[in-house]
Amino acid sequence: MTDNQTARWMQVSAKEPAADGVVLVTLTDPDGGTVARWEPGAHLDLVLGEVTRQYSLCGDPDDTSSLTVGVLREPNGRGGSAYVHDKLEVGDLVEVGGPRNHFALGEAPAYLFVAGGIGITPLRPMLRHVDAKSTPWQLLYGGRTRASMAFADDLSAAHPDRVHLRPQDEYGILDLAGALDSAAPGTAVYCCGPEPLLQAIESACRERDHVTLHVERFAPKDVGDTEDGAFEVELGRTGGVVEVAENESIIDALQRRGIGVDFSCREGTCGTCEVAVLGGTPDHRDSVLSDDEQAANDAMMICVSRSCTPRLVLDL
């Protein structure tokens, strides 16, 4: 997070295991106040030592006393999950940004939720929301083992006819084709999990026009070979032009000129640095905007995306 980004301190009021390698962290206002409102699909930015990481909210949006995130220990991660698991203790203060939501739940006649491992966290509040509205829904939930799947027993017990648990060591890979083919026309598919799952369901949904897919990524997707030539950014609100050098991000170019902007992940996954595009054509390299949203070219993530035209005009 940048110096000019509004953040606040919250206190860890509970930390408890949710599955093998998964802990739930509950955060409250240290002065006993209410917490920020949020909608299903939202995430928080947590400043953990030297890194800032994003974790999906998995509690009850109607609970104004606390915020809860689920954190999977990533053995090959960059330190955020290890910090949560090994260093974060009840009573600690944590700098928090958000909530932010780039995985919002839209209206649909029916829903198919597909979770892979810790990908269940943003889907859990969605299940509660659509179930309260008596909207038809199904959950296909996979993981390495049953013991590694957070909330699995509770979800299955509460909705035995809707929740389909498919641990990989018992069932193999998820039957995405079968689940999609069984979905009613107009079904909205919400999927979160590891990249292989997201790529598989994106491929499967391209072949089926009776469903609409929405995904959330925890890591940046592969955008293939790219060229990072120089271009200009015109500041549409404040005036002036900033030169973005080869292999320099827009954020770095702006900071070099003393222009502060909000950012967090620097990977194109959190959405913090989204800026409206007033002119020019962005070279989208983020993992937040949908294909349709990218094609509209009216917004971009300036931490990773660049320009297809010599100049971009941004709402800065």
Coordinates of C-alpha atoms in Angstrom, one line a residue:
M1 CA 0.0 0.0 0.0
T2 CA 1.2 3.5 -0.7
D3 CA 1.5 6.3 1.8
N4 CA -1.5 8.0 0.4
Q5 CA -3.7 5.0 0.6
T6 CA -6.1 5.0 3.5
A7 CA -5.5 2.1 5.8
R8 CA -6.3 1.2 9.3
W9 CA -5.1 -1.0 12.1
M10 CA -7.2 -4.0 13.3
Q11 CA -6.6 -6.5 16.0
V12 CA -6.4 -10.2 15.8
S13 CA -9.2 -11.4 18.1
A14 CA -9.1 -15.1 17.1
K15 CA -6.9 -17.5 15.1
E16 CA -8.0 -21.1 14.7
P17 CA -7.4 -24.0 12.4
A18 CA -10.1 -24.6 9.7
A19 CA -8.4 -27.6 7.9
D20 CA -5.0 -29.0 7.3
G21 CA -2.8 -26.1 6.5
V22 CA -5.6 -23.5 6.8
V23 CA -6.2 -21.0 9.6
L24 CA -9.1 -18.6 10.1
V25 CA -8.1 -15.2 11.3
T26 CA -10.7 -12.9 12.8
L27 CA -10.0 -9.2 13.0
T28 CA -11.8 -6.6 15.1
D29 CA -11.6 -2.8 15.6
P30 CA -9.1 -2.3 18.5
D31 CA -11.4 0.3 20.0
G32 CA -14.5 -1.8 19.8
G33 CA -16.1 -0.1 16.9
T34 CA -17.9 -1.5 13.9
V35 CA -16.0 -2.9 10.9
A36 CA -16.3 -1.9 7.3
R37 CA -19.3 -3.2 5.3
W38 CA -18.6 -5.7 2.6
E39 CA -20.4 -7.9 0.0
P40 CA -19.7 -11.5 -0.9
G41 CA -16.6 -11.9 -3.0
A42 CA -14.7 -9.1 -1.2
H43 CA -11.1 -9.4 0.0
L44 CA -8.8 -7.6 2.5
D45 CA -5.2 -6.4 2.0
L46 CA -3.1 -7.4 5.0
V47 CA 0.3 -5.9 5.6
L48 CA 2.4 -8.8 6.9
G49 CA 5.9 -7.7 7.7
E50 CA 7.5 -6.7 4.4
V51 CA 4.8 -7.9 2.2
T52 CA 1.1 -7.1 1.5
R53 CA -1.2 -9.9 0.6
Q54 CA -4.9 -10.3 -0.3
Y55 CA -7.2 -12.7 1.5
S56 CA -10.9 -13.3 0.7
L57 CA -13.4 -12.6 3.4
C58 CA -15.3 -15.8 4.4
G59 CA -17.4 -14.7 7.3
D60 CA -20.9 -13.2 7.5
P61 CA -21.3 -9.8 5.7
D62 CA -24.1 -8.9 8.1
D63 CA -21.6 -9.2 11.1
T64 CA -20.5 -5.6 11.8
S65 CA -18.3 -6.6 14.7
S66 CA -15.5 -8.6 12.9
L67 CA -13.9 -9.6 9.6
T68 CA -12.7 -13.2 9.0
V69 CA -10.2 -14.4 6.4
G70 CA -8.9 -17.9 5.6
V71 CA -5.2 -18.3 5.0
L72 CA -3.6 -21.4 3.4
R73 CA 0.0 -22.1 4.2
E74 CA 1.9 -21.9 0.9
P75 CA 5.2 -23.8 1.3
N76 CA 6.6 -22.1 -1.9
G77 CA 5.0 -18.7 -1.3
R78 CA 6.6 -15.4 -0.7
G79 CA 6.2 -15.2 3.0
G80 CA 2.7 -13.8 3.6
S81 CA 1.1 -17.1 4.6
A82 CA 4.1 -18.2 6.6
Y83 CA 3.9 -14.9 8.5
V84 CA 0.2 -15.5 9.3
H85 CA 0.7 -19.1 10.4
D86 CA 3.9 -18.8 12.3
K87 CA 4.1 -15.2 13.6
L88 CA 0.6 -13.7 13.8
E89 CA -0.9 -14.0 17.3
V90 CA -4.1 -13.2 19.0
G91 CA -3.9 -9.6 20.2
D92 CA -1.5 -8.4 17.4
L93 CA -2.3 -5.3 15.4
V94 CA -2.4 -5.6 11.6
E95 CA -2.5 -2.9 9.0
V96 CA -5.5 -3.5 6.8
G97 CA -6.7 -2.1 3.5
G98 CA -10.1 -2.7 1.9
P99 CA -12.5 -4.4 1.7
R100 CA -12.4 -4.4 -2.1
N101 CA -14.4 -6.5 -4.4
H102 CA -13.6 -7.6 -8.0
F103 CA -15.5 -10.8 -7.6
A104 CA -18.9 -9.5 -6.9
L105 CA -21.9 -11.8 -7.0
G106 CA -24.4 -10.8 -9.7
E107 CA -28.0 -11.7 -10.2
A108 CA -28.8 -15.0 -12.0
P109 CA -31.6 -17.6 -12.1
A110 CA -29.3 -20.3 -10.8
Y111 CA -25.7 -20.7 -9.7
L112 CA -22.9 -23.2 -9.9
F113 CA -20.0 -22.6 -7.5
V114 CA -16.7 -24.4 -8.1
A115 CA -14.0 -24.3 -5.5
G116 CA -10.5 -25.6 -5.4
G117 CA -8.9 -25.8 -2.0
I118 CA -8.7 -22.4 -0.3
G119 CA -10.9 -21.1 -3.2
I120 CA -13.8 -21.9 -1.0
T121 CA -13.3 -18.8 1.0
P122 CA -14.9 -16.1 -1.3
L123 CA -17.6 -18.6 -2.3
R124 CA -18.8 -19.4 1.3
P125 CA -20.6 -16.0 1.8
M126 CA -22.0 -16.3 -1.7
L127 CA -23.6 -19.6 -0.8
R128 CA -25.2 -18.1 2.3
H129 CA -26.5 -15.2 0.2
V130 CA -28.1 -17.2 -2.6
D131 CA -29.5 -19.8 -0.2
A132 CA -31.2 -17.1 1.8
K133 CA -32.9 -15.9 -1.4
S134 CA -34.0 -19.5 -2.2
T135 CA -32.1 -19.3 -5.6
P136 CA -31.1 -22.7 -7.0
W137 CA -27.4 -23.5 -6.5
Q138 CA -24.9 -26.3 -6.5
L139 CA -21.3 -26.4 -5.1
L140 CA -18.6 -28.6 -6.6
Y141 CA -15.7 -28.5 -4.1
G142 CA -12.4 -30.2 -4.6
G143 CA -9.2 -30.4 -2.7
R144 CA -6.1 -32.5 -2.2
T145 CA -7.7 -34.5 0.7
R146 CA -10.9 -34.2 2.6
A147 CA -8.9 -33.0 5.7
S148 CA -7.5 -30.1 3.6
M149 CA -10.9 -28.7 2.6
A150 CA -12.0 -25.9 4.9
F151 CA -15.7 -25.8 5.9
A152 CA -16.3 -29.1 4.0
D153 CA -18.1 -31.0 6.8
D154 CA -20.3 -28.0 7.8
L155 CA -21.3 -27.3 4.2
S156 CA -22.1 -30.9 3.4
A157 CA -24.1 -31.4 6.6
A158 CA -26.2 -28.2 6.0
H159 CA -26.8 -28.8 2.3
P160 CA -26.3 -32.5 1.5
D161 CA -28.2 -32.3 -1.8
R162 CA -26.3 -29.2 -3.0
V163 CA -22.7 -29.7 -1.9
H164 CA -20.6 -32.1 -3.8
L165 CA -17.3 -32.8 -2.1
R166 CA -14.7 -34.3 -4.4
P167 CA -11.3 -34.8 -2.6
Q168 CA -8.7 -35.6 -5.3
D169 CA -7.3 -38.6 -3.5
E170 CA -10.8 -40.2 -3.5
Y171 CA -12.3 -38.9 -6.8
G172 CA -9.5 -37.7 -9.0
I173 CA -9.9 -34.3 -10.8
L174 CA -13.2 -32.5 -10.7
D175 CA -15.7 -33.4 -13.4
L176 CA -16.2 -29.9 -14.7
A177 CA -17.9 -31.0 -17.9
G178 CA -20.5 -33.0 -16.1
A179 CA -21.3 -30.2 -13.7
L180 CA -21.5 -27.6 -16.5
D181 CA -23.6 -29.9 -18.7
S182 CA -26.1 -30.4 -15.8
A183 CA -26.4 -26.7 -15.2
A184 CA -29.7 -25.0 -16.3
P185 CA -29.6 -22.3 -19.0
G186 CA -28.6 -19.0 -17.6
T187 CA -26.6 -20.4 -14.7
A188 CA -23.8 -18.1 -13.4
V189 CA -20.7 -20.1 -12.6
Y190 CA -18.4 -18.7 -9.9
C191 CA -15.0 -20.4 -9.6
C192 CA -12.0 -19.8 -7.4
G193 CA -9.0 -21.9 -6.9
P194 CA -5.5 -22.8 -8.3
E195 CA -4.6 -21.8 -11.8
P196 CA -5.0 -25.2 -13.4
L197 CA -8.6 -25.3 -12.3
L198 CA -9.3 -21.8 -13.6
Q199 CA -7.8 -22.6 -16.9
A200 CA -9.7 -25.9 -17.2
I201 CA -13.1 -24.2 -16.4
E202 CA -12.4 -21.3 -18.7
S203 CA -11.7 -23.8 -21.5
A204 CA -14.9 -25.8 -20.7
C205 CA -17.1 -22.8 -20.5
R206 CA -15.9 -21.5 -23.9
E207 CA -17.6 -24.6 -25.3
R208 CA -20.9 -24.0 -23.5
D209 CA -22.9 -20.9 -24.1
H210 CA -25.7 -21.7 -21.7
V211 CA -23.5 -20.6 -18.7
T212 CA -21.7 -17.4 -17.7
L213 CA -18.3 -17.8 -16.0
H214 CA -16.8 -15.5 -13.3
V215 CA -13.4 -16.4 -11.8
E216 CA -11.1 -15.0 -9.1
R217 CA -7.4 -15.6 -9.2
F218 CA -5.0 -15.7 -6.3
A219 CA -2.0 -15.5 -8.6
P220 CA -1.4 -13.6 -11.9
K221 CA -2.3 -15.5 -15.0
D222 CA 0.2 -16.1 -17.8
V223 CA -0.1 -13.4 -20.4
G224 CA 2.5 -15.0 -22.7
D225 CA 5.3 -13.2 -24.5
T226 CA 5.0 -9.4 -24.3
E227 CA 6.9 -6.4 -25.4
D228 CA 7.5 -3.5 -23.0
G229 CA 8.1 -0.5 -25.2
A230 CA 8.0 3.1 -23.9
F231 CA 4.9 5.2 -24.1
E232 CA 3.3 8.3 -22.6
V233 CA 0.7 8.8 -20.0
E234 CA -1.3 12.0 -20.1
L235 CA -2.9 13.0 -16.7
G236 CA -6.5 13.7 -17.7
R237 CA -7.5 15.5 -14.5
T238 CA -4.4 17.3 -13.3
G239 CA -2.6 17.9 -16.6
G240 CA 0.9 17.0 -17.6
V241 CA 2.5 14.0 -19.4
V242 CA 4.6 11.3 -17.9
E243 CA 7.0 9.2 -19.9
V244 CA 6.9 5.5 -19.1
A245 CA 10.2 3.9 -20.0
E246 CA 10.8 0.4 -21.4
N247 CA 10.3 -2.2 -18.7
E248 CA 9.0 0.4 -16.3
S249 CA 5.6 0.2 -14.8
I250 CA 3.1 3.1 -14.9
I251 CA 3.1 3.1 -11.1
D252 CA 6.9 3.5 -11.0
A253 CA 6.9 6.2 -13.7
L254 CA 4.3 8.2 -11.7
Q255 CA 6.1 7.8 -8.5
R256 CA 9.3 8.9 -10.2
R257 CA 7.5 12.2 -10.9
G258 CA 6.2 12.4 -7.3
I259 CA 2.6 11.4 -8.2
G260 CA 1.1 9.1 -5.6
V261 CA -1.3 6.4 -6.5
D262 CA -2.9 3.5 -4.6
F263 CA -1.5 0.0 -5.2
S264 CA -0.9 -3.2 -3.3
C265 CA -0.1 -6.5 -5.0
R266 CA 1.9 -5.1 -8.1
E267 CA 0.8 -8.3 -9.9
G268 CA -2.5 -7.3 -11.4
T269 CA -4.6 -9.5 -9.0
C270 CA -6.0 -7.2 -6.3
G271 CA -7.6 -4.4 -8.2
T272 CA -6.3 -1.6 -5.9
C273 CA -4.6 0.3 -8.7
E274 CA -7.5 0.4 -11.1
V275 CA -7.7 3.7 -13.0
A276 CA -10.3 4.9 -15.6
V277 CA -9.0 5.2 -19.2
L278 CA -10.0 8.4 -21.0
G279 CA -8.1 7.9 -24.2
G280 CA -5.8 5.4 -26.0
T281 CA -5.8 1.6 -25.9
P282 CA -4.4 -0.2 -22.9
D283 CA -2.4 -3.4 -23.2
H284 CA -4.2 -5.4 -20.5
R285 CA -2.1 -7.8 -18.5
D286 CA -4.1 -8.0 -15.3
S287 CA -6.0 -11.0 -13.8
V288 CA -8.9 -8.9 -12.4
L289 CA -10.9 -7.6 -15.4
S290 CA -13.0 -10.1 -17.4
D291 CA -12.5 -10.4 -21.1
D292 CA -15.5 -8.1 -21.8
E293 CA -14.2 -5.6 -19.3
Q294 CA -10.8 -5.5 -20.9
A295 CA -12.4 -5.2 -24.3
A296 CA -14.3 -2.1 -23.1
N297 CA -10.9 -0.4 -22.6
D298 CA -12.4 2.1 -20.0
A299 CA -10.3 0.9 -17.1
M300 CA -7.0 -0.7 -16.4
M301 CA -4.6 -1.9 -13.7
I302 CA -1.6 0.3 -13.9
C303 CA 0.7 -2.0 -11.9
V304 CA 1.2 -4.4 -14.8
S305 CA -0.8 -3.2 -17.9
R306 CA 0.8 -1.0 -20.5
S307 CA -0.2 0.7 -23.7
C308 CA -1.0 -0.4 -27.3
T309 CA -0.9 3.2 -28.4
P310 CA 1.8 5.8 -28.1
R311 CA -0.2 7.7 -25.5
L312 CA -2.7 6.8 -22.8
V313 CA -5.0 9.4 -21.2
L314 CA -5.8 8.3 -17.6
D315 CA -8.1 9.7 -15.0
L316 CA -5.3 11.0 -12.8

